[in-house]
mmCIF file with all atom_site columns, C-alpha atoms in Angstrom:
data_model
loop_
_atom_site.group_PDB
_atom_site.id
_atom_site.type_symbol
_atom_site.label_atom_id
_atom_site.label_alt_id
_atom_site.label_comp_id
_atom_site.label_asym_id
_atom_site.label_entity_id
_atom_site.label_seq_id
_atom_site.pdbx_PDB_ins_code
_atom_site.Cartn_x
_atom_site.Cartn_y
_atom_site.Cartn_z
_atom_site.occupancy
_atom_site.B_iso_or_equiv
_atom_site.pdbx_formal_charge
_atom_site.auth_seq_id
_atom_site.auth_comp_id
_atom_site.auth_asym_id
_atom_site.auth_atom_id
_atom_site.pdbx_PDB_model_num
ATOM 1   C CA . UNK A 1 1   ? -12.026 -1.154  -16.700 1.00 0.00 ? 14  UNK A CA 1
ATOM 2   C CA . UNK A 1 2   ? -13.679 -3.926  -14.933 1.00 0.00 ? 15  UNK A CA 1
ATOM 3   C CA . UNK A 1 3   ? -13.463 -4.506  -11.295 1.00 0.00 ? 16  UNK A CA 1
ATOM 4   C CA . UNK A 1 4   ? -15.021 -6.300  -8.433  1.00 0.00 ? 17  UNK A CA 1
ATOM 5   C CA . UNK A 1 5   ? -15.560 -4.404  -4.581  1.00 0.00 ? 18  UNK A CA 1
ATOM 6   C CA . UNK A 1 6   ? -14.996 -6.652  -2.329  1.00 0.00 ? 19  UNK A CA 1
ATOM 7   C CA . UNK A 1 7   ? -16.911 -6.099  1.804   1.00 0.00 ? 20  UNK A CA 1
ATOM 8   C CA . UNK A 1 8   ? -19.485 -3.706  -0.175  1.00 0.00 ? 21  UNK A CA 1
ATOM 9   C CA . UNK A 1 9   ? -21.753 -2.324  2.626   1.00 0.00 ? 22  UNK A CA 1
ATOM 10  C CA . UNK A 1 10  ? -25.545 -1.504  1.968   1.00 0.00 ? 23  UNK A CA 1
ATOM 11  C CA . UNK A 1 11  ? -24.837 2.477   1.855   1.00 0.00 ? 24  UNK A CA 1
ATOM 12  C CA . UNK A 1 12  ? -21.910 1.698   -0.530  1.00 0.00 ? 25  UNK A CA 1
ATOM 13  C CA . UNK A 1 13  ? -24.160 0.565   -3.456  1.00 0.00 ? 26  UNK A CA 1
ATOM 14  C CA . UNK A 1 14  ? -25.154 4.102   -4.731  1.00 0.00 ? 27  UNK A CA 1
ATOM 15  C CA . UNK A 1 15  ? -22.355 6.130   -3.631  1.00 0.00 ? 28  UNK A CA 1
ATOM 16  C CA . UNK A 1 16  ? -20.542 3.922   -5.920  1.00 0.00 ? 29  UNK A CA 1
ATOM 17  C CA . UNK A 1 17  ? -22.939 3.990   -8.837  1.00 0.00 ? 30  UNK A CA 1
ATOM 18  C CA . UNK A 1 18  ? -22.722 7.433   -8.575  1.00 0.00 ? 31  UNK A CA 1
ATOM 19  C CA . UNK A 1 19  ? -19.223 7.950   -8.643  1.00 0.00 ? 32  UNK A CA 1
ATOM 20  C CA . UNK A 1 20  ? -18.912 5.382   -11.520 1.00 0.00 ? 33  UNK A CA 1
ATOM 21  C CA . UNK A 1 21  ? -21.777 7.304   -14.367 1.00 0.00 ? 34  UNK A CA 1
ATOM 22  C CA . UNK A 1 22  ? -21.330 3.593   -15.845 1.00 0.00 ? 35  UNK A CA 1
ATOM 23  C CA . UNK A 1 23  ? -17.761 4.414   -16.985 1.00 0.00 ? 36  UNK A CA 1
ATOM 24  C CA . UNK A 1 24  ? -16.783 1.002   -15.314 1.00 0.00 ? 37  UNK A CA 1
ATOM 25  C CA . UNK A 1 25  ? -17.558 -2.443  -15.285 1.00 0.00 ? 38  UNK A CA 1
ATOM 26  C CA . UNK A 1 26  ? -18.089 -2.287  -11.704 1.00 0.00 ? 39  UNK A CA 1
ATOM 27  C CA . UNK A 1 27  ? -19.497 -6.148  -9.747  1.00 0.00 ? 40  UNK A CA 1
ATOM 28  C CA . UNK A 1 28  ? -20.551 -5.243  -6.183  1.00 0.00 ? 41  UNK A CA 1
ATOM 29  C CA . UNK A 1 29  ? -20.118 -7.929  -3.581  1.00 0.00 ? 42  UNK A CA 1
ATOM 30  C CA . UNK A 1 30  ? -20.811 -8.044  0.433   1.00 0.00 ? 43  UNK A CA 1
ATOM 31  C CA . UNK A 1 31  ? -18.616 -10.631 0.853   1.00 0.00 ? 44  UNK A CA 1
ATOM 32  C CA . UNK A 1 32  ? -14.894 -10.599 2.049   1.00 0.00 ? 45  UNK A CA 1
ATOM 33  C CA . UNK A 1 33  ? -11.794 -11.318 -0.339  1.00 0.00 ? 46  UNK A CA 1
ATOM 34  C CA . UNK A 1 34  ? -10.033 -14.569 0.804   1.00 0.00 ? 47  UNK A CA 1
ATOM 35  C CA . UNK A 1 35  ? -8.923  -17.282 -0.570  1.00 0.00 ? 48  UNK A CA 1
ATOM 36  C CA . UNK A 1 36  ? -12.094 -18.716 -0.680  1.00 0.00 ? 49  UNK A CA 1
ATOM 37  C CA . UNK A 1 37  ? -13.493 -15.629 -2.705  1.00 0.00 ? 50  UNK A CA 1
ATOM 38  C CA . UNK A 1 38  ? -10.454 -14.808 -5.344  1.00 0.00 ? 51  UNK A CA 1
ATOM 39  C CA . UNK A 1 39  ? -12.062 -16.209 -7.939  1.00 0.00 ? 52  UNK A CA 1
ATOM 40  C CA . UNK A 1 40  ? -14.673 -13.523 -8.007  1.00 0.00 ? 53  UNK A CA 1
ATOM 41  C CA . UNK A 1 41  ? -12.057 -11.223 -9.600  1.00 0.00 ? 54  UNK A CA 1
ATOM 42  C CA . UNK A 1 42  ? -11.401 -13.154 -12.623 1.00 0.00 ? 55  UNK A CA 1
ATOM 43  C CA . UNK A 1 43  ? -11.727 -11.763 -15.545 1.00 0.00 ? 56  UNK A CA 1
ATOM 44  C CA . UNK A 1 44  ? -11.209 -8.079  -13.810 1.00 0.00 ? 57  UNK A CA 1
ATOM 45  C CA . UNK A 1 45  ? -8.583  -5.324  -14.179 1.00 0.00 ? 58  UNK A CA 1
ATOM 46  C CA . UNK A 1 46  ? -8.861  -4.426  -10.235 1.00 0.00 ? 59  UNK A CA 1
ATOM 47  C CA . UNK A 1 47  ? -10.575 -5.255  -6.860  1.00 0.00 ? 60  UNK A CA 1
ATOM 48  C CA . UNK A 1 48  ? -11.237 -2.398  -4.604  1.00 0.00 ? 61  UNK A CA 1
ATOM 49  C CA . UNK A 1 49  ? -11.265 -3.707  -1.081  1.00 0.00 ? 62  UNK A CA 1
ATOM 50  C CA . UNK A 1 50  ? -11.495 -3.087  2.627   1.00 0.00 ? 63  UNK A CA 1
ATOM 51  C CA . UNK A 1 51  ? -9.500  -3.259  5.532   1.00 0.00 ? 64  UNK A CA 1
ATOM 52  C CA . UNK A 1 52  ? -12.115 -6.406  6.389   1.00 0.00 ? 65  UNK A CA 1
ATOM 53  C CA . UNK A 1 53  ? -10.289 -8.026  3.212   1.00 0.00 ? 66  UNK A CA 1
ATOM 54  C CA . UNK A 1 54  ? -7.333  -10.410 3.231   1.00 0.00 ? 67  UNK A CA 1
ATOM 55  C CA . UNK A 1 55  ? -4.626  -9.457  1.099   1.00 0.00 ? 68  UNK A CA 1
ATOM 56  C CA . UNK A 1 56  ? -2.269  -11.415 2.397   1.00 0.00 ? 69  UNK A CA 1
ATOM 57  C CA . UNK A 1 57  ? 0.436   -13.081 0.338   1.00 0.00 ? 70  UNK A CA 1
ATOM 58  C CA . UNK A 1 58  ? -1.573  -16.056 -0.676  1.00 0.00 ? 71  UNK A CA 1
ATOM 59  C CA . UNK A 1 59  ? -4.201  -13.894 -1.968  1.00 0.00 ? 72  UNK A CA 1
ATOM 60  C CA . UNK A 1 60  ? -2.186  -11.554 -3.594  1.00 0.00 ? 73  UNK A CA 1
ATOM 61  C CA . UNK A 1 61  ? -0.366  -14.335 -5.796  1.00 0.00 ? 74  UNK A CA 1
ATOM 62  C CA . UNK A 1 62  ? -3.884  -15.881 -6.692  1.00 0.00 ? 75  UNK A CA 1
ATOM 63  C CA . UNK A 1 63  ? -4.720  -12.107 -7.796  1.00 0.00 ? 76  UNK A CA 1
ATOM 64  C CA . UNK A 1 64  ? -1.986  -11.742 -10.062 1.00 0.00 ? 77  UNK A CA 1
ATOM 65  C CA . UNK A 1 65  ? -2.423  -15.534 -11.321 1.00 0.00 ? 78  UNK A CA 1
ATOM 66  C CA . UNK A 1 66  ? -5.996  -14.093 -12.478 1.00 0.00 ? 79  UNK A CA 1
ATOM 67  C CA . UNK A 1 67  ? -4.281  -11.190 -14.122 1.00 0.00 ? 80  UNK A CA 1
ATOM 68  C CA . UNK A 1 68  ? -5.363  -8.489  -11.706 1.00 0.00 ? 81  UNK A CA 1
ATOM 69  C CA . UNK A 1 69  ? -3.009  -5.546  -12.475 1.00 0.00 ? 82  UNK A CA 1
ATOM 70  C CA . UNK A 1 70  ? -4.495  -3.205  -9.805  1.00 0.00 ? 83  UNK A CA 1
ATOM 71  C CA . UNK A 1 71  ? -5.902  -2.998  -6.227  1.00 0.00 ? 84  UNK A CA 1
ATOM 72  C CA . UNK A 1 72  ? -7.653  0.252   -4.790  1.00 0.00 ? 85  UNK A CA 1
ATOM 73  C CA . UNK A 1 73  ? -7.892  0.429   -1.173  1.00 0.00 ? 86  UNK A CA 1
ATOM 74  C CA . UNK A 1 74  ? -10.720 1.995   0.405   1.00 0.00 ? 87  UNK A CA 1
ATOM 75  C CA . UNK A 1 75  ? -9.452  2.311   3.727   1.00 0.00 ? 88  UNK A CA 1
ATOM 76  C CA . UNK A 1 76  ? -6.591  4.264   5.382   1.00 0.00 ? 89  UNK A CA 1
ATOM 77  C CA . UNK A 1 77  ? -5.742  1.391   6.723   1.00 0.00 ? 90  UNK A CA 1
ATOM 78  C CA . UNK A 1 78  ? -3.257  -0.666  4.941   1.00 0.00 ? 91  UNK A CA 1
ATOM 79  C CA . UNK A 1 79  ? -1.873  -3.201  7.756   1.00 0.00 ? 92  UNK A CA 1
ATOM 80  C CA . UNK A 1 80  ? -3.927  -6.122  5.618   1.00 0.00 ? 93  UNK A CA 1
ATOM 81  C CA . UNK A 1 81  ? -2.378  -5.604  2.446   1.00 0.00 ? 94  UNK A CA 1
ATOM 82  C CA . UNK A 1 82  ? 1.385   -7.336  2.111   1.00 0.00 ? 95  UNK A CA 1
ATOM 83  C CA . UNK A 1 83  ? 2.577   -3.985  -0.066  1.00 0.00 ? 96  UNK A CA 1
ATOM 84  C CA . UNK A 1 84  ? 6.058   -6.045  -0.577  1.00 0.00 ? 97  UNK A CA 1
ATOM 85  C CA . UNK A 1 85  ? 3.956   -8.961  -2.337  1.00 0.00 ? 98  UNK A CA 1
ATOM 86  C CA . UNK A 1 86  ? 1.927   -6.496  -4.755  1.00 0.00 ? 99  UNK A CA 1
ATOM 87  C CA . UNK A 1 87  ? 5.302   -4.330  -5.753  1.00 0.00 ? 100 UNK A CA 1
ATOM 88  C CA . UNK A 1 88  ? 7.151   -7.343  -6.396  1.00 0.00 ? 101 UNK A CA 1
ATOM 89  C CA . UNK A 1 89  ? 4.278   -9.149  -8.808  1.00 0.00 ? 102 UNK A CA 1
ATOM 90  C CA . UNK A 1 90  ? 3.911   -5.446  -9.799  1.00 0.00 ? 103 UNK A CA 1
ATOM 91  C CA . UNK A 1 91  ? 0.276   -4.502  -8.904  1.00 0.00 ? 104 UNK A CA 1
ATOM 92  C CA . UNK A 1 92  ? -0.496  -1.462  -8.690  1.00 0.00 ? 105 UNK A CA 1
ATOM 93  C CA . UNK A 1 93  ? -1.863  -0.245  -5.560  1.00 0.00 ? 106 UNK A CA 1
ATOM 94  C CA . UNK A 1 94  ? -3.735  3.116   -4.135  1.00 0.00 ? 107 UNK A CA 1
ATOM 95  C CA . UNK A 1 95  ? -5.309  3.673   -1.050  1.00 0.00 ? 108 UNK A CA 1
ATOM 96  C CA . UNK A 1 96  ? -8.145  6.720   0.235   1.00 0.00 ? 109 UNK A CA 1
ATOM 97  C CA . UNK A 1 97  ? -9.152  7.988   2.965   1.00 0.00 ? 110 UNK A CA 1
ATOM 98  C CA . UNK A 1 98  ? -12.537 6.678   4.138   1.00 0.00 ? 111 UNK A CA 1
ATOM 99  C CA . UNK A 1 99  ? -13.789 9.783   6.484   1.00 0.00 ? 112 UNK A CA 1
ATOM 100 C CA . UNK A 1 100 ? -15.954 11.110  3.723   1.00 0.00 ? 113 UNK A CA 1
ATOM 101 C CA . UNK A 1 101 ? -17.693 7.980   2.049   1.00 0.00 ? 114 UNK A CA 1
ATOM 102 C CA . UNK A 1 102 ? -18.881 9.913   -0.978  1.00 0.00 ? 115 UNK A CA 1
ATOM 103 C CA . UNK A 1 103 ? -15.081 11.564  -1.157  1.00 0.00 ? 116 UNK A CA 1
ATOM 104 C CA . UNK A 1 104 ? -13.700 7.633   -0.816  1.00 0.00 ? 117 UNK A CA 1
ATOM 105 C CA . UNK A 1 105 ? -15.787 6.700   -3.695  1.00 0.00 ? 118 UNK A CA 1
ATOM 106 C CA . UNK A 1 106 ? -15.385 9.268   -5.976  1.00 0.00 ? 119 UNK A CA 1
ATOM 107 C CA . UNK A 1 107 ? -11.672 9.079   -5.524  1.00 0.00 ? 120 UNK A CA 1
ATOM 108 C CA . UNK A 1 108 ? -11.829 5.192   -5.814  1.00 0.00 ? 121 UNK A CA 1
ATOM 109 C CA . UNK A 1 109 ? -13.255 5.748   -9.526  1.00 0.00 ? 122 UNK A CA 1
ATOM 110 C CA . UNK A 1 110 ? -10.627 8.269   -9.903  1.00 0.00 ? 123 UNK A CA 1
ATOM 111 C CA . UNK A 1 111 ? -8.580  5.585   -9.374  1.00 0.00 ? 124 UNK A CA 1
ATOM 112 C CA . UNK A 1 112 ? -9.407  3.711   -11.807 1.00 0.00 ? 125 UNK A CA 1
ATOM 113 C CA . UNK A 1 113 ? -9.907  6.561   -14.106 1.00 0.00 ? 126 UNK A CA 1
ATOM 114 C CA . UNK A 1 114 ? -6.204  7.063   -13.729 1.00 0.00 ? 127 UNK A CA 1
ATOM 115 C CA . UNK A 1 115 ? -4.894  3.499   -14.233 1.00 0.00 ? 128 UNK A CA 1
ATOM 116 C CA . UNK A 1 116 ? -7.301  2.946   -17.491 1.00 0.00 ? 129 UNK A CA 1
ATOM 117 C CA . UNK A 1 117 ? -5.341  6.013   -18.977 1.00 0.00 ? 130 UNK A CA 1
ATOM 118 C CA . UNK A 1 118 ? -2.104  4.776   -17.833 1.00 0.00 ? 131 UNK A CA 1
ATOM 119 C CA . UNK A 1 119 ? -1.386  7.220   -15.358 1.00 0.00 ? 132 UNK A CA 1
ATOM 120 C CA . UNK A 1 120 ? -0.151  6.354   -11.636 1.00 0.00 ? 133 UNK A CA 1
ATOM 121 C CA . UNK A 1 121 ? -2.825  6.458   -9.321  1.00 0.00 ? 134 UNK A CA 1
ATOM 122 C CA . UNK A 1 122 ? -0.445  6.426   -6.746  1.00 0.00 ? 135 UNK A CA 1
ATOM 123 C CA . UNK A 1 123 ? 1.459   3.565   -4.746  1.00 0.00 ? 136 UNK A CA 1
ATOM 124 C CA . UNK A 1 124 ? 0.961   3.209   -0.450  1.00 0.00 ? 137 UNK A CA 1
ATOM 125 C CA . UNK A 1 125 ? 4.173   3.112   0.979   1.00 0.00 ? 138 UNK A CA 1
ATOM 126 C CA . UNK A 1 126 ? 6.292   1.256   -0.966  1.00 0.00 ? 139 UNK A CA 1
ATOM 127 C CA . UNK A 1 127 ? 9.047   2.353   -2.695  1.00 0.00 ? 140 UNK A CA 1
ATOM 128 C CA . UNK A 1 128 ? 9.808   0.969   -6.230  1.00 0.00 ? 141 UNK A CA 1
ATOM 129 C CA . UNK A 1 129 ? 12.230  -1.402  -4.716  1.00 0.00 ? 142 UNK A CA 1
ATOM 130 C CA . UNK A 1 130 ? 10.848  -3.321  -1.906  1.00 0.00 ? 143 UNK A CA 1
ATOM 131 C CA . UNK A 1 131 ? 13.822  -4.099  -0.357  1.00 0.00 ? 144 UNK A CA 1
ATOM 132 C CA . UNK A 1 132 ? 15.147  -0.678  -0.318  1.00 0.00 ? 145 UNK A CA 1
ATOM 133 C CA . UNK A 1 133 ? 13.635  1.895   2.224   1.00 0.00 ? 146 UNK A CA 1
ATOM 134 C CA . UNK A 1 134 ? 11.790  4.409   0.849   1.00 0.00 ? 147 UNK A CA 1
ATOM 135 C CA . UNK A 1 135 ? 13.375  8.001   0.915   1.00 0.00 ? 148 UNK A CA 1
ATOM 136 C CA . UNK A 1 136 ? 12.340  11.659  0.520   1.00 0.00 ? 149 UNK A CA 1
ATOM 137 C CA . UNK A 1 137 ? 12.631  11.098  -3.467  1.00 0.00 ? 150 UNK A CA 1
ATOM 138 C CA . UNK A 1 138 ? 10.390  7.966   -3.612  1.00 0.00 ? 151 UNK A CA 1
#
């Protein structure tokens, strides 16, 4: 899978080589996705971002008009990503905890690991229809 991290601190670099063993196409960048930045994820299956990232609605369109199918949060926060724009252009999104930075990027590759084998790598609060809350069963 090929991907592009968006915000990638100094200390990131090798925690994420690490996790990866070269299984994934894997572009590091320091700088923040925007608008202005998009177009470093063409040609790439996923972006793994921040909460220093915009994924705002604009963004998230220009994503999925570069034919990203998958974005892998690296943050417990999620307050920057519009979840009802991904789920209804049907990207795929997964978030981790980022206590533990080797922990976040192991299970960031896991991520990955998962949607290259077509299995769910698991959605953040949404439910499969935007527009209907999410219940005990979602």
């Amino acid at each position: 899978m090929k991907a592009v991290v968006y915000s990638t601190q100094p200390f990131e670099k090798e925690l994420m080589a690490k996790a990866n063993q070269k299984k994934h196409e894997i572009t590091l960048i320091s700088n923040a996705l925007n608008l202005q930045t998009v177009q470093f994820s063409e040609g790439k299956d996923a972006v793994i971002v921040s909460n220093k990232d915009d994924l705002s609605a604009n963004v998230i369109n220009e994503l999925k008009n570069l034919n990203v199918k998958y974005i892998s949060n690296r943050s417990n926060d999620t307050d920057h990503i519009d979840k009802v724009q991904a789920s209804i252009l049907g990207i795929k999104l997964a978030s981790v905890s980022d206590e533990n930075h080797e922990e976040m990027a192991i299970q960031t590759i896991k991520n990955l690991d998962n949607w290259q084998a077509k299995k769910s790598a698991g959605k953040i609060g949404i439910s499969s229809n935007p527009y209907r809350p999410k219940s005990a069963k979602d």
